[in-house]
Coordinates of C-alpha atoms in Angstrom, one line a residue:
X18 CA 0.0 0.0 0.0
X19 CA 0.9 3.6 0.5
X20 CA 2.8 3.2 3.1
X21 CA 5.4 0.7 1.7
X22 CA 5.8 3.2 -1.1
X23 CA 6.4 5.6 1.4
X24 CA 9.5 3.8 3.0
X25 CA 10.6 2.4 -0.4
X26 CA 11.4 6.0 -1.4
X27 CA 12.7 6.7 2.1
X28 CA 15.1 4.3 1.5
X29 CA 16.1 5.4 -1.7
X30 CA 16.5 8.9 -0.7
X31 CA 18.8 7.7 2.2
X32 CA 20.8 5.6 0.3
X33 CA 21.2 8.7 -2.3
X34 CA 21.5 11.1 0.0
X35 CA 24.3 9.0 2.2
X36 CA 25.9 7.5 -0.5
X37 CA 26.7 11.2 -2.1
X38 CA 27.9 12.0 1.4
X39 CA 30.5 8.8 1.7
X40 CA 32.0 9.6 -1.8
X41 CA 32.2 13.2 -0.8
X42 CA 33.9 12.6 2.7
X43 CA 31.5 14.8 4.6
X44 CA 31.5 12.1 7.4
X45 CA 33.0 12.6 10.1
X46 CA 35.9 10.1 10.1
X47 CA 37.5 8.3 13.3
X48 CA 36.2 7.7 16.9
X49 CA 32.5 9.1 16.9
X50 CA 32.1 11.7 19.7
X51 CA 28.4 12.1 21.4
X52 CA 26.1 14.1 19.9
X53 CA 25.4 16.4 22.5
X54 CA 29.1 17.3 23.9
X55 CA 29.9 17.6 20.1
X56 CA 28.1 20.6 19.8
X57 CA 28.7 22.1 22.9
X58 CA 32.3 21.5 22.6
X59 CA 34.7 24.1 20.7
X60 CA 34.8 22.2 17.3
X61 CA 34.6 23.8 14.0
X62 CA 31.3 24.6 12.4
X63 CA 32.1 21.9 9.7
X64 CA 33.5 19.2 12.2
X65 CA 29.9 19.7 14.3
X66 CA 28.5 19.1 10.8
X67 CA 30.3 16.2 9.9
X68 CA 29.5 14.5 13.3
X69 CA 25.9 15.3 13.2
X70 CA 25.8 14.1 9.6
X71 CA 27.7 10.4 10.8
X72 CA 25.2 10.5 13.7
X73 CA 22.3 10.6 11.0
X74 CA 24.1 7.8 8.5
X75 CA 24.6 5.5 12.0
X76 CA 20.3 6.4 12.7
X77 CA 19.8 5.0 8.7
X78 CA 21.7 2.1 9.4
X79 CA 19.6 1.4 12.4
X80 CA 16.0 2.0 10.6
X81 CA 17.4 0.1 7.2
X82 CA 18.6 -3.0 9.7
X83 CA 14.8 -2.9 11.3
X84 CA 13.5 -2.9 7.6
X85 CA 15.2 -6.0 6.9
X86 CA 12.6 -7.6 9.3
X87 CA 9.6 -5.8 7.1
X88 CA 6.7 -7.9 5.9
X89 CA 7.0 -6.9 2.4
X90 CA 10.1 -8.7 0.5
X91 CA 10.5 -5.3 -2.3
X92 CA 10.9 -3.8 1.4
X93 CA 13.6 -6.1 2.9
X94 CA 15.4 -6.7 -0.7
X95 CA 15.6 -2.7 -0.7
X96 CA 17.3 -2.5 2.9
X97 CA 19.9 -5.2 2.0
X98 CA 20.9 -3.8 -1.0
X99 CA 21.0 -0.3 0.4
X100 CA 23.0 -1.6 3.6
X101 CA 25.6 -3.6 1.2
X102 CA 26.0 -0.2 -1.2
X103 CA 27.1 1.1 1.9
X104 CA 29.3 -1.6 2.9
X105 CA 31.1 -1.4 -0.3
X106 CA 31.6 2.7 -0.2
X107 CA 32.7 2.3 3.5
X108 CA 35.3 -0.5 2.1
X109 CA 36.5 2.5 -0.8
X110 CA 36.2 5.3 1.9
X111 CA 36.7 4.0 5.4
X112 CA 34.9 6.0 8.6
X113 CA 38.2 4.6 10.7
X114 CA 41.2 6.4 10.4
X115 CA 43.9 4.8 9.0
X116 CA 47.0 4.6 11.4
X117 CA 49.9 3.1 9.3
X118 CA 49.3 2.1 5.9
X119 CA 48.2 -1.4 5.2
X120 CA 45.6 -1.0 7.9
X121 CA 42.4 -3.5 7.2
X122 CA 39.6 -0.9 6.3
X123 CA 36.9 -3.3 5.8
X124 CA 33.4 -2.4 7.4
X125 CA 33.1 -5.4 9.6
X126 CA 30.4 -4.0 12.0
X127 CA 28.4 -2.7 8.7
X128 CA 28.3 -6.4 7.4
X129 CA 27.4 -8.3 10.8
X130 CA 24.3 -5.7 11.1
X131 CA 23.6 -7.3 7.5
X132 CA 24.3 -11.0 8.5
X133 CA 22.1 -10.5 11.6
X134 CA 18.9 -9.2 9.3
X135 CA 19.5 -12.2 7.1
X136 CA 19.2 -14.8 10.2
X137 CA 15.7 -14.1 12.1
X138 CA 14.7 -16.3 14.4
X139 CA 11.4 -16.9 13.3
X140 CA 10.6 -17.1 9.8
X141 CA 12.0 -18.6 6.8
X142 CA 14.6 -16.0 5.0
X143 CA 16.0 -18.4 2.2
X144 CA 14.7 -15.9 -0.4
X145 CA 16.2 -12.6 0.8
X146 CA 19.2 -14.6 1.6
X147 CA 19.6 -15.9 -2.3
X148 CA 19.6 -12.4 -3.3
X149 CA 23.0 -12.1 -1.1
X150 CA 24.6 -14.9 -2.9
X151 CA 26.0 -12.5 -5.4
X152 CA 28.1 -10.9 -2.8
X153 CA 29.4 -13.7 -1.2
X154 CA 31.3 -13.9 -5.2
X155 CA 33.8 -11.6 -3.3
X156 CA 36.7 -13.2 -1.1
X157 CA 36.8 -10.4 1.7
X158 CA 33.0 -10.3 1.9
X159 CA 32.5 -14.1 2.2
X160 CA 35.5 -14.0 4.8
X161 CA 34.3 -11.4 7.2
X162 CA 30.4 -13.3 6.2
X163 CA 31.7 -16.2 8.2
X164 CA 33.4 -15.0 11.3
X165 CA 29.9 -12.8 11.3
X166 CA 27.9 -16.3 10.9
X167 CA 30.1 -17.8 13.7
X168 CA 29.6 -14.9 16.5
X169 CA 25.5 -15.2 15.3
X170 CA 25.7 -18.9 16.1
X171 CA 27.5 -18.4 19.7
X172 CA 25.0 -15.1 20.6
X173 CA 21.5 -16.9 19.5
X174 CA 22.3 -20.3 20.6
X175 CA 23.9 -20.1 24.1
X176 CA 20.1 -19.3 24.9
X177 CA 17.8 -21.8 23.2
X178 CA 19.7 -24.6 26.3
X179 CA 20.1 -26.9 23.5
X180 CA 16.5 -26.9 21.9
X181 CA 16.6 -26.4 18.2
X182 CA 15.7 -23.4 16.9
X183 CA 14.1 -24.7 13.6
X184 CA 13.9 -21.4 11.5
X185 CA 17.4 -19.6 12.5
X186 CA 19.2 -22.6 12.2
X187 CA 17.4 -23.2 8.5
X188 CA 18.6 -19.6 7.8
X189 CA 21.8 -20.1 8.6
X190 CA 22.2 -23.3 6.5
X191 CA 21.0 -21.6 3.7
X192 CA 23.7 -18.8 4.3
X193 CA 26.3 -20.7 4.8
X194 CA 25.7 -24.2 2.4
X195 CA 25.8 -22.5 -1.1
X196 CA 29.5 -20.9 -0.4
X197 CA 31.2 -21.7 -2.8
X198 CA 35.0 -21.7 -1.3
X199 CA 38.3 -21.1 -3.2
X200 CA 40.8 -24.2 -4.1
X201 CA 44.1 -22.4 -4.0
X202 CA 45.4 -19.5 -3.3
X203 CA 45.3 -18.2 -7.2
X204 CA 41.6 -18.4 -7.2
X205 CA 41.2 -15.7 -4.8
X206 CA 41.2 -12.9 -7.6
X207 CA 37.9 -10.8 -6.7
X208 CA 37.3 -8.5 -3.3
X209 CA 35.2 -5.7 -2.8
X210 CA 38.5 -4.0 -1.0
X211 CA 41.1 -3.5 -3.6
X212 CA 44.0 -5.4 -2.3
X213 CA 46.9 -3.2 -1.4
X214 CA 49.2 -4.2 1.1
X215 CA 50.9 -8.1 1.7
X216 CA 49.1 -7.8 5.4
X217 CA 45.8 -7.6 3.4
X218 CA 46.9 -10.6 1.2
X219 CA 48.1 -12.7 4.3
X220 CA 44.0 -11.6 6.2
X221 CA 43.3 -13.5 3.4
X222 CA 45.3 -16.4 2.7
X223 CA 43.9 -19.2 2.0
X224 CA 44.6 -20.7 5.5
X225 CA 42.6 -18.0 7.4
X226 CA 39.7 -19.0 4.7
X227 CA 39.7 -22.8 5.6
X228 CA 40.0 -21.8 9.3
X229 CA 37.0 -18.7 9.3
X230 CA 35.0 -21.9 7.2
X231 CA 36.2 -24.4 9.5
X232 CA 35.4 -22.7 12.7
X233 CA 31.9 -21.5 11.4
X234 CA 30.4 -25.4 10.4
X235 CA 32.1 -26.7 13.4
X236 CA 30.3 -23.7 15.6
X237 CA 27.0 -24.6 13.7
X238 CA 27.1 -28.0 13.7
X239 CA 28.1 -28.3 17.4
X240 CA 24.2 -27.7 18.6
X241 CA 21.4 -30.3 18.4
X242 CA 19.7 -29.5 14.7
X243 CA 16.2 -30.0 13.5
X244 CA 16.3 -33.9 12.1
X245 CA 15.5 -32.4 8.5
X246 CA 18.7 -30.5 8.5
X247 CA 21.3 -33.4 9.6
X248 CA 20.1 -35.0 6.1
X249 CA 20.6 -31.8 4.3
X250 CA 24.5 -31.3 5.8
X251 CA 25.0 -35.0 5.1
X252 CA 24.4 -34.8 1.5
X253 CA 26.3 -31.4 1.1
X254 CA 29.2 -32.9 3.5
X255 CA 31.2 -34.7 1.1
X256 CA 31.7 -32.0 -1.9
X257 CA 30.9 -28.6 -0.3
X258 CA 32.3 -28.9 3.8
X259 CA 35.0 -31.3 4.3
X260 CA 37.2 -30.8 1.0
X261 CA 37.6 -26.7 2.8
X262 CA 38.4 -27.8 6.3
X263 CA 41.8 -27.7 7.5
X264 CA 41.2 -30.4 9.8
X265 CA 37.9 -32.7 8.3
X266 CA 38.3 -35.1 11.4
X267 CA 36.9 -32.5 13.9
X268 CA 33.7 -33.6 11.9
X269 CA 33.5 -37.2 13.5
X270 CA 31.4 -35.8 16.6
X271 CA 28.8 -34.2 14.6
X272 CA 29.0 -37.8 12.4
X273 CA 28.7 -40.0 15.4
X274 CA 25.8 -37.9 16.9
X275 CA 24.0 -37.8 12.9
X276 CA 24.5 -41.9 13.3
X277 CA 22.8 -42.2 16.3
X278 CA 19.6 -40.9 14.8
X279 CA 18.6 -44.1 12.7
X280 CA 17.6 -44.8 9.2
X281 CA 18.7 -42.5 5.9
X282 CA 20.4 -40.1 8.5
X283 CA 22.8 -43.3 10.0
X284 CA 23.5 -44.3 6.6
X285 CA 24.4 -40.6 5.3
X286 CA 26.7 -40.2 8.7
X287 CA 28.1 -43.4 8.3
X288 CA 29.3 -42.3 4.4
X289 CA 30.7 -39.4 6.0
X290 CA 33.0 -41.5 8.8
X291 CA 34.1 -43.7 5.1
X292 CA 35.2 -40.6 3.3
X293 CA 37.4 -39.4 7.2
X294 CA 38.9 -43.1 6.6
X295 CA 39.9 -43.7 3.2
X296 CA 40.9 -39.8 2.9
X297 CA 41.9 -38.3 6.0
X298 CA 43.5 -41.8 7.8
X299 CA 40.9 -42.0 10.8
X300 CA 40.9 -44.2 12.7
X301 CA 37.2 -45.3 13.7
X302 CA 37.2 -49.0 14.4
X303 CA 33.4 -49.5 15.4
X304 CA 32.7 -48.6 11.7
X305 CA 31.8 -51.9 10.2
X306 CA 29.8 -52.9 13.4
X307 CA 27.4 -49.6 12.5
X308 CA 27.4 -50.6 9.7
X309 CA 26.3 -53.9 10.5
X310 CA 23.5 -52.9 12.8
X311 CA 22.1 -50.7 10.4
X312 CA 20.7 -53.6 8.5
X313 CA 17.4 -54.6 9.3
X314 CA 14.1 -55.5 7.5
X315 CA 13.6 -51.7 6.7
X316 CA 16.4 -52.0 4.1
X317 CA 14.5 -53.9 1.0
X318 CA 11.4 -51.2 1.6
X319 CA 12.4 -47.7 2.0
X320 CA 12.3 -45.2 -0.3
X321 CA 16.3 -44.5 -0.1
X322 CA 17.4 -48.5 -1.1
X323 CA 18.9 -47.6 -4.3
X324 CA 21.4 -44.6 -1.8
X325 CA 22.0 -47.8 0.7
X326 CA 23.1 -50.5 -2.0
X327 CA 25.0 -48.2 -3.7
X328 CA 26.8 -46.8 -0.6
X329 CA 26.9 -50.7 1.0
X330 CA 28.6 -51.8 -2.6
X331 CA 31.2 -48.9 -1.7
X332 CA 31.8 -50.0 1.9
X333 CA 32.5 -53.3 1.3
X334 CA 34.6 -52.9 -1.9
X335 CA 37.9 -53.6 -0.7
X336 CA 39.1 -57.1 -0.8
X337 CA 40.7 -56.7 2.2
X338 CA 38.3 -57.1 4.7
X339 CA 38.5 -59.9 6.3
X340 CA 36.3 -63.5 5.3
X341 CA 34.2 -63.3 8.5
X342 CA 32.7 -60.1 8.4
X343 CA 31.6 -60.2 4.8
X344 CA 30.1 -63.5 5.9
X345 CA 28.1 -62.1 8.7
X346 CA 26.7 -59.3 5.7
X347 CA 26.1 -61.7 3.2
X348 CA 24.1 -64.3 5.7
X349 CA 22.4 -61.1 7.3
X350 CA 21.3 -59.9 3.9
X351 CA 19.8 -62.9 2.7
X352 CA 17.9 -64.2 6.2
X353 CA 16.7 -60.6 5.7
X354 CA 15.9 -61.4 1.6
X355 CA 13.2 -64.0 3.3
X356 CA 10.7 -61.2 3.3
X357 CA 11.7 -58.8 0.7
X358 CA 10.2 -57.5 -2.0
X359 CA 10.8 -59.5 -5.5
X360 CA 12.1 -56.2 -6.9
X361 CA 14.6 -55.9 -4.2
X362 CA 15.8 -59.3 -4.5
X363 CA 16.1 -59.4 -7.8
X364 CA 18.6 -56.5 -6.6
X365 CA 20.2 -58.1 -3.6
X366 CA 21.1 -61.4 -5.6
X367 CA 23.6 -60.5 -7.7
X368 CA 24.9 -58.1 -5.3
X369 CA 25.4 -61.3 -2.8
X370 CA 27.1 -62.5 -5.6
X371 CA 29.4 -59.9 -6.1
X372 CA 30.7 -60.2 -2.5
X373 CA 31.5 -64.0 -3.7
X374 CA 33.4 -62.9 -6.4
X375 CA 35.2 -60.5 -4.4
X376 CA 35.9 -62.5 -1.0
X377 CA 36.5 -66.4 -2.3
X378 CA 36.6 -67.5 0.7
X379 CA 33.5 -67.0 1.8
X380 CA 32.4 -69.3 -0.9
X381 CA 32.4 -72.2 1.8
X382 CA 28.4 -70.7 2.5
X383 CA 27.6 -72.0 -0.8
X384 CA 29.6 -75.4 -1.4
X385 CA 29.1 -76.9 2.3
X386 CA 28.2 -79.9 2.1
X387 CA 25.8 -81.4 4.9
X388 CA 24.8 -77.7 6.0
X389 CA 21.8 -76.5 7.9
X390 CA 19.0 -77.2 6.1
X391 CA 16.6 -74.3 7.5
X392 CA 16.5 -71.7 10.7
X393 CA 16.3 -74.1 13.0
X394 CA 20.1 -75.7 12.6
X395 CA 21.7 -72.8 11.8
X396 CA 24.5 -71.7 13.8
X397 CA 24.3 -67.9 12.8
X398 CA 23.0 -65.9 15.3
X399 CA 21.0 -63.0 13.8
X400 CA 20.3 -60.9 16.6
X401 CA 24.3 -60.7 17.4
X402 CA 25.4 -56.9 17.1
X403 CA 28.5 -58.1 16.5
X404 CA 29.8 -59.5 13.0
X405 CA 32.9 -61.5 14.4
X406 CA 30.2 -63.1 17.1
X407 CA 28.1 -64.2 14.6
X408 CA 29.0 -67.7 13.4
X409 CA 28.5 -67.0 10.0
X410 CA 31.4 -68.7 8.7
X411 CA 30.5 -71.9 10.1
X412 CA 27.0 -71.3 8.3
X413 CA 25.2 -72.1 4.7
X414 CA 23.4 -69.9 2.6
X415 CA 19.8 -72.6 3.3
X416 CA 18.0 -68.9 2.4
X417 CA 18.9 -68.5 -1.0
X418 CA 18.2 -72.3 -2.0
X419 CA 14.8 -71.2 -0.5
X420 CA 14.1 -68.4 -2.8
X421 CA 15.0 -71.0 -5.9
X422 CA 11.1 -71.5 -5.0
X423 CA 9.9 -68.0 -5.0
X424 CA 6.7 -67.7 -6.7
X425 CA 8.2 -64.9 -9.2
X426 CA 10.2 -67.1 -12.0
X427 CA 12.8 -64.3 -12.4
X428 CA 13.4 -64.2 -8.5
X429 CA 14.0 -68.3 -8.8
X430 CA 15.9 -67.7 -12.4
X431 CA 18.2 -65.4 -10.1
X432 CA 18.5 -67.3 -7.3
X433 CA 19.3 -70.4 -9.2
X434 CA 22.6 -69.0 -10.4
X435 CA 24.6 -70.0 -7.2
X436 CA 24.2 -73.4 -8.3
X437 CA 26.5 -73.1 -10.9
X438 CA 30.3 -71.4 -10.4
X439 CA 30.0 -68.2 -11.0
X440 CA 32.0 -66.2 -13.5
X441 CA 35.0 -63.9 -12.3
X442 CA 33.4 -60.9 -13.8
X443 CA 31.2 -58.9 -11.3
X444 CA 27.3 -58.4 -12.4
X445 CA 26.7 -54.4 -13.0
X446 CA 23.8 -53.9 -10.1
X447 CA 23.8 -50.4 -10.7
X448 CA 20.3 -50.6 -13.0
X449 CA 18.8 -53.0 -10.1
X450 CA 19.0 -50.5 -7.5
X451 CA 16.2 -48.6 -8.4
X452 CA 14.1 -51.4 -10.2
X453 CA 10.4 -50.8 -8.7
X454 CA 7.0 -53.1 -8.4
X455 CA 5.2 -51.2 -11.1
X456 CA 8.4 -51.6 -13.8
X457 CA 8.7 -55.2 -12.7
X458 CA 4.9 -55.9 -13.5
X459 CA 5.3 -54.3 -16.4
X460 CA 7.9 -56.3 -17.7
X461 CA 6.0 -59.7 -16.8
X462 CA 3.3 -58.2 -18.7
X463 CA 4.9 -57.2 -22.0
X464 CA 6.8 -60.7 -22.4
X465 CA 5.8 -62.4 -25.1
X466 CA 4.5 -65.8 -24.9
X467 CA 6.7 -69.0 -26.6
X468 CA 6.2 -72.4 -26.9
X469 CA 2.2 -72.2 -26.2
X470 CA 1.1 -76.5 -26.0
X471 CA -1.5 -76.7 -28.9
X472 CA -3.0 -79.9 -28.2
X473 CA -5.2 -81.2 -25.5
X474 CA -6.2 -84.8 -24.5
X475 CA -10.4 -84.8 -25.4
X476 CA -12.2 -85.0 -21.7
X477 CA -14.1 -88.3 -21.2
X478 CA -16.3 -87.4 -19.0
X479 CA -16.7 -85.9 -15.5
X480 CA -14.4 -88.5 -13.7
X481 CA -12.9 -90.0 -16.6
X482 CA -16.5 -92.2 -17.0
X483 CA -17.6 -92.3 -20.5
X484 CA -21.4 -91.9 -19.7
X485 CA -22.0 -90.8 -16.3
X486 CA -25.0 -89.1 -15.4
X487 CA -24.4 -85.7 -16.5
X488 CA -23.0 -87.0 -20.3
X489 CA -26.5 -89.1 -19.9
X490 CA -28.8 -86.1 -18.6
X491 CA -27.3 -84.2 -21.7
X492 CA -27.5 -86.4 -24.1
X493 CA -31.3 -87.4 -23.5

């Protein structure tokens, strides 16, 4: 209405108005005195001009900072990009004196006023805060963003006594996940200060970077999150967080914490603890009993199989674990196959087989002879958390010569293939994993019918009696 008209050219007005002023150096520049005793005092008419006029800019920054809270988005975008214009011409003509040369001028205080508008704590602002991306293109900006970031996470959360706070903590991933970081130190080509000085270029080395990025996820991710948002860090983790850390492994708390709250979010966490081993040389021995234990009947149902089997495939890829382990997965998969899906074990099969071809000697669980012939003789015990206590060595695989029954013929086709030895090459599972019900149907559907019998024997009667009483009530 009128009224957001009204502010809109306020603000443009302002930012006119003090913009002029800032090019012009008619700000007063250095420690800002009071008002009052500045008038008072014996100061030149244009000093007590150039103080008043500062104490006017500092009352627009104020009212622009409350309008980034406005309900009308043209009002808040206005505010933001009025408050960054001024962050830029403070950056080109500082309101600190300079002491030496080389002295860092940037407007620090300007841009946490900013960073504090874009993180309420109660309502969404992932649309204000995409129209700040484009600043975060500059190296100093996105630099003094995340220390600004980190000092919002210790001020707003020392308060909430652990409870999430669902909408600042949204805000703040959606600040802080799409920075896009530098990779070496020639990458770092574009800031909003023009680079002068080497004490400039060493503020922003690419060390203080990593540590400013480090120290922000590692403030964030140290307090309990909404469950929606452990699954969004997971799936960012691996590309966009721990290739910019300086020390990735001070991520294993926030992992171990992510494991512990089940289903796709133990699974993501537990990719995360695989990357900290085969890259960064942790050492976390307890990973393949997670692993384990994350395997239960949910596996062959929910909607994130195809992530699981693919992830699973990875973890147990090298050839170096050792025979019992893969054992106690392979006999825990298939007891497990008993009530799957026929899409998912149409999936699960090969991959079983894989883990043959990869680990020979756990072949023994096809090609015992005399072994358990159902549940009830078999020494693996499936409710045993851990692998190298399961017995499954000294088990056979009784389930899969079960499902050589299944009802579905390309479920019993596939099962049937561990009768035979199999072939050295590995089966490509990757266009099983997301094989559904309805495509499966479909297929059975579509197949076209061979080898139809033509010929019948002619009935004789009900019973096989030439002229029983119904052939005798007909014929009469």
């Amino acid at each position: 209405g009128q009224e957001e008209e009204d502010v809109l050219c306020a603000a443009r007005s302002c930012s006119r108005l003090f913009g002029a002023l800032l090019e012009r150096r008619e700000l007063f520049v250095g420690q800002l005195p009071a008002e009052e005793a500045s008038l008072a005092d014996n100061n030149s008419a244009e000093d007590k001009y150039k103080i008043w006029m500062r104490h006017r800019y500092n009352d627009c920054v104020d009212s622009l900072a409350e309008l980034m809270g406005h309900d009308s988005f043209q009002v808040k975008e206005l505010a933001l990009c009025t408050l960054m214009r001024f962050v830029e011409l403070e950056a080109r003509y500082p309101l600190i004196k300079v002491e030496w040369k080389g002295t860092l001028t940037f407007p620090r205080e300007l841009l946490k006023v900013v960073v504090d508008g874009l993180l309420p704590l109660d309502e969404d602002a992932s649309l204000l805060i995409s129209r700040f991306q484009e600043y975060l293109e500059y190296d100093d900006v996105r630099y003094f963003v995340t220390k600004a970031v980190t000092e919002s996470i210790a001020q707003v959360m020392q308060k909430t006594k652990e409870r999430p706070l669902p909408f600042y903590q949204q805000n703040v991933f959606s600040l802080i996940s799409p920075m896009i970081m530098p990779n070496k130190e020639s990458d770092m080509v574009k800031y909003m200060v023009k680079q002068v000085s080497l004490t400039h270029r060493l503020q922003f080395s690419l060390k203080a970077h990593k540590q400013a990025f480090q120290k922000m996820w590692l403030s964030f991710l140290k307090h309990k999150l909404p469950t929606g948002l452990y699954k969004k860090v997971l799936v960012i983790l691996h590309d966009s967080i721990l290739p910019y850390m300086n020390e990735p492994t001070l991520m294993i708390d926030f992992l171990t914490v992510a494991y512990g709250i089940g289903g796709a979010i133990s699974l993501l966490a537990l990719n995360g603890l695989f990357i900290l081993i085969h890259q960064h040389n942790l050492e976390y021995p307890d990973f393949y009993k997670k692993l384990y234990n994350l395997l239960d009947p949910s596996i062959y149902h929910v909607k994130y199989r195809a992530r699981f089997f693919h992830l699973l495939d990875l973890f147990l890829s090298s050839s170096h674990l050792p025979a019992y382990l893969v054992a106690a997965f392979i006999k825990r998969l298939a007891r497990l196959a008993l009530t799957a899906p026929p899409e998912a074990l149409l999936m699960v099969i090969p991959f079983i087989c894989n883990l043959f071809r990869r680990h020979p000697a756990c072949r023994v669980l096809v090609h015992r002879p005399n072994g358990p012939e159902d549940m009830s003789e078999d020494p693996y015990l499936m409710e045993e958390e851990e692998p190298s206590e399961s017995r499954a060595l000294q088990s056979c695989l009784w389930e899969i010569q079960a499902l050589q029954n299944h009802f579905h013929p390309d479920v019993a086709k596939a099962a049937a293939v561990l009768n035979q030895s199999l072939s050295e090459m590995e089966d490509d599972i990757s266009g099983l994993l997301e094989l559904s019900a309805y495509e499966l149907f479909d297929k059975e559907v579509k197949k076209k019918a061979t080898d139809v019998p033509l010929e019948f024997e002619q009935v004789q009667g009900l019973f096989g009696k030439k002229n029983d009483i119904f052939a005798e009530h007909f014929t009469l």
